[in-house]
Amino acid sequence: MIDVDYDKQIQELKKNIEELERRKQEALRREEGFNAFDEALQRIFDEYGLTEYDLFLLKSVDIYKWLEKLSGEAIQPGSFHEIKELMGKLYARENGLVSGKRKSAKGGKKAVVVKKEQPKLEIGMYTNPHTQQTVEKKRRNPKELDAWLDEYGYETVVAWKQD
């Protein structure tokens, strides 16, 4: 007969259960804190007439400093694409990915990403009301205009065209 120490296995499983219970309680406590934070933030928004945009604008400087600290290189608050790319690199580094791209399950081939076709923007000048930056479209979209399309959407950017 095989000599199995069931008591030892039971003790190990009990320790694992205790650890999982502790983690569960921590997660519930964090969720409670996030809910309290959200409620308090909403009260402040209501009391002072603030919006999420105001908060994001205020925190954007802190976010840039945090990104610079994480990346170890100075970044300029340029476009949404640049920040998205930097976040992808940081995520990849944190998760042990070399190139920043995950391989698909089928033989390591890259997954094909299909971009949704949008109607083309008309030639002209476009001014972003959030940054007051003006960009001219001649033939192809400048990088800034593509970044605006990704961040704000086609319908919004079309409305920014100057007559």
mmCIF file with all atom_site columns, N, CA, C and O in Angstrom, residues 16-28:
data_model
loop_
_atom_site.group_PDB
_atom_site.id
_atom_site.type_symbol
_atom_site.label_atom_id
_atom_site.label_alt_id
_atom_site.label_comp_id
_atom_site.label_asym_id
_atom_site.label_entity_id
_atom_site.label_seq_id
_atom_site.pdbx_PDB_ins_code
_atom_site.Cartn_x
_atom_site.Cartn_y
_atom_site.Cartn_z
_atom_site.occupancy
_atom_site.B_iso_or_equiv
_atom_site.pdbx_formal_charge
_atom_site.auth_seq_id
_atom_site.auth_comp_id
_atom_site.auth_asym_id
_atom_site.auth_atom_id
_atom_site.pdbx_PDB_model_num
ATOM 1  N N  . ASN A 1 16 ? -3.401  27.082 2.624  1.00 0.00 ? 16 ASN A N  1
ATOM 2  C CA . ASN A 1 16 ? -3.765  27.733 1.357  1.00 0.00 ? 16 ASN A CA 1
ATOM 3  C C  . ASN A 1 16 ? -5.126  28.399 1.460  1.00 0.00 ? 16 ASN A C  1
ATOM 4  O O  . ASN A 1 16 ? -5.325  29.511 0.962  1.00 0.00 ? 16 ASN A O  1
ATOM 5  N N  . ILE A 1 17 ? -6.072  27.723 2.104  1.00 0.00 ? 17 ILE A N  1
ATOM 6  C CA . ILE A 1 17 ? -7.414  28.294 2.271  1.00 0.00 ? 17 ILE A CA 1
ATOM 7  C C  . ILE A 1 17 ? -7.344  29.549 3.130  1.00 0.00 ? 17 ILE A C  1
ATOM 8  O O  . ILE A 1 17 ? -7.975  30.563 2.817  1.00 0.00 ? 17 ILE A O  1
ATOM 9  N N  . GLU A 1 18 ? -6.571  29.514 4.207  1.00 0.00 ? 18 GLU A N  1
ATOM 10 C CA . GLU A 1 18 ? -6.411  30.686 5.069  1.00 0.00 ? 18 GLU A CA 1
ATOM 11 C C  . GLU A 1 18 ? -5.819  31.856 4.291  1.00 0.00 ? 18 GLU A C  1
ATOM 12 O O  . GLU A 1 18 ? -6.258  33.000 4.429  1.00 0.00 ? 18 GLU A O  1
ATOM 13 N N  . GLU A 1 19 ? -4.816  31.571 3.467  1.00 0.00 ? 19 GLU A N  1
ATOM 14 C CA . GLU A 1 19 ? -4.197  32.622 2.651  1.00 0.00 ? 19 GLU A CA 1
ATOM 15 C C  . GLU A 1 19 ? -5.208  33.202 1.664  1.00 0.00 ? 19 GLU A C  1
ATOM 16 O O  . GLU A 1 19 ? -5.288  34.418 1.476  1.00 0.00 ? 19 GLU A O  1
ATOM 17 N N  . LEU A 1 20 ? -5.986  32.351 1.026  1.00 0.00 ? 20 LEU A N  1
ATOM 18 C CA . LEU A 1 20 ? -7.010  32.820 0.091  1.00 0.00 ? 20 LEU A CA 1
ATOM 19 C C  . LEU A 1 20 ? -8.081  33.647 0.799  1.00 0.00 ? 20 LEU A C  1
ATOM 20 O O  . LEU A 1 20 ? -8.546  34.662 0.266  1.00 0.00 ? 20 LEU A O  1
ATOM 21 N N  . GLU A 1 21 ? -8.468  33.235 1.996  1.00 0.00 ? 21 GLU A N  1
ATOM 22 C CA . GLU A 1 21 ? -9.441  34.008 2.779  1.00 0.00 ? 21 GLU A CA 1
ATOM 23 C C  . GLU A 1 21 ? -8.880  35.390 3.118  1.00 0.00 ? 21 GLU A C  1
ATOM 24 O O  . GLU A 1 21 ? -9.588  36.395 3.051  1.00 0.00 ? 21 GLU A O  1
ATOM 25 N N  . ARG A 1 22 ? -7.592  35.422 3.483  1.00 0.00 ? 22 ARG A N  1
ATOM 26 C CA . ARG A 1 22 ? -6.955  36.706 3.805  1.00 0.00 ? 22 ARG A CA 1
ATOM 27 C C  . ARG A 1 22 ? -6.941  37.617 2.578  1.00 0.00 ? 22 ARG A C  1
ATOM 28 O O  . ARG A 1 22 ? -7.273  38.792 2.655  1.00 0.00 ? 22 ARG A O  1
ATOM 29 N N  . ARG A 1 23 ? -6.571  37.058 1.417  1.00 0.00 ? 23 ARG A N  1
ATOM 30 C CA . ARG A 1 23 ? -6.556  37.841 0.169  1.00 0.00 ? 23 ARG A CA 1
ATOM 31 C C  . ARG A 1 23 ? -7.949  38.338 -0.194 1.00 0.00 ? 23 ARG A C  1
ATOM 32 O O  . ARG A 1 23 ? -8.118  39.458 -0.661 1.00 0.00 ? 23 ARG A O  1
ATOM 33 N N  . LYS A 1 24 ? -8.939  37.491 0.022  1.00 0.00 ? 24 LYS A N  1
ATOM 34 C CA . LYS A 1 24 ? -10.326 37.877 -0.273 1.00 0.00 ? 24 LYS A CA 1
ATOM 35 C C  . LYS A 1 24 ? -10.734 39.069 0.591  1.00 0.00 ? 24 LYS A C  1
ATOM 36 O O  . LYS A 1 24 ? -11.331 40.027 0.099  1.00 0.00 ? 24 LYS A O  1
ATOM 37 N N  . GLN A 1 25 ? -10.403 39.013 1.890  1.00 0.00 ? 25 GLN A N  1
ATOM 38 C CA . GLN A 1 25 ? -10.735 40.115 2.791  1.00 0.00 ? 25 GLN A CA 1
ATOM 39 C C  . GLN A 1 25 ? -10.024 41.403 2.380  1.00 0.00 ? 25 GLN A C  1
ATOM 40 O O  . GLN A 1 25 ? -10.608 42.488 2.426  1.00 0.00 ? 25 GLN A O  1
ATOM 41 N N  . GLU A 1 26 ? -8.765  41.291 1.971  1.00 0.00 ? 26 GLU A N  1
ATOM 42 C CA . GLU A 1 26 ? -8.028  42.464 1.489  1.00 0.00 ? 26 GLU A CA 1
ATOM 43 C C  . GLU A 1 26 ? -8.692  43.050 0.247  1.00 0.00 ? 26 GLU A C  1
ATOM 44 O O  . GLU A 1 26 ? -8.821  44.274 0.120  1.00 0.00 ? 26 GLU A O  1
ATOM 45 N N  . ALA A 1 27 ? -9.096  42.197 -0.682 1.00 0.00 ? 27 ALA A N  1
ATOM 46 C CA . ALA A 1 27 ? -9.741  42.654 -1.913 1.00 0.00 ? 27 ALA A CA 1
ATOM 47 C C  . ALA A 1 27 ? -11.068 43.342 -1.606 1.00 0.00 ? 27 ALA A C  1
ATOM 48 O O  . ALA A 1 27 ? -11.391 44.389 -2.179 1.00 0.00 ? 27 ALA A O  1
ATOM 49 N N  . LEU A 1 28 ? -11.832 42.775 -0.673 1.00 0.00 ? 28 LEU A N  1
ATOM 50 C CA . LEU A 1 28 ? -13.111 43.393 -0.290 1.00 0.00 ? 28 LEU A CA 1
ATOM 51 C C  . LEU A 1 28 ? -12.871 44.747 0.371  1.00 0.00 ? 28 LEU A C  1
ATOM 52 O O  . LEU A 1 28 ? -13.613 45.708 0.120  1.00 0.00 ? 28 LEU A O  1
#
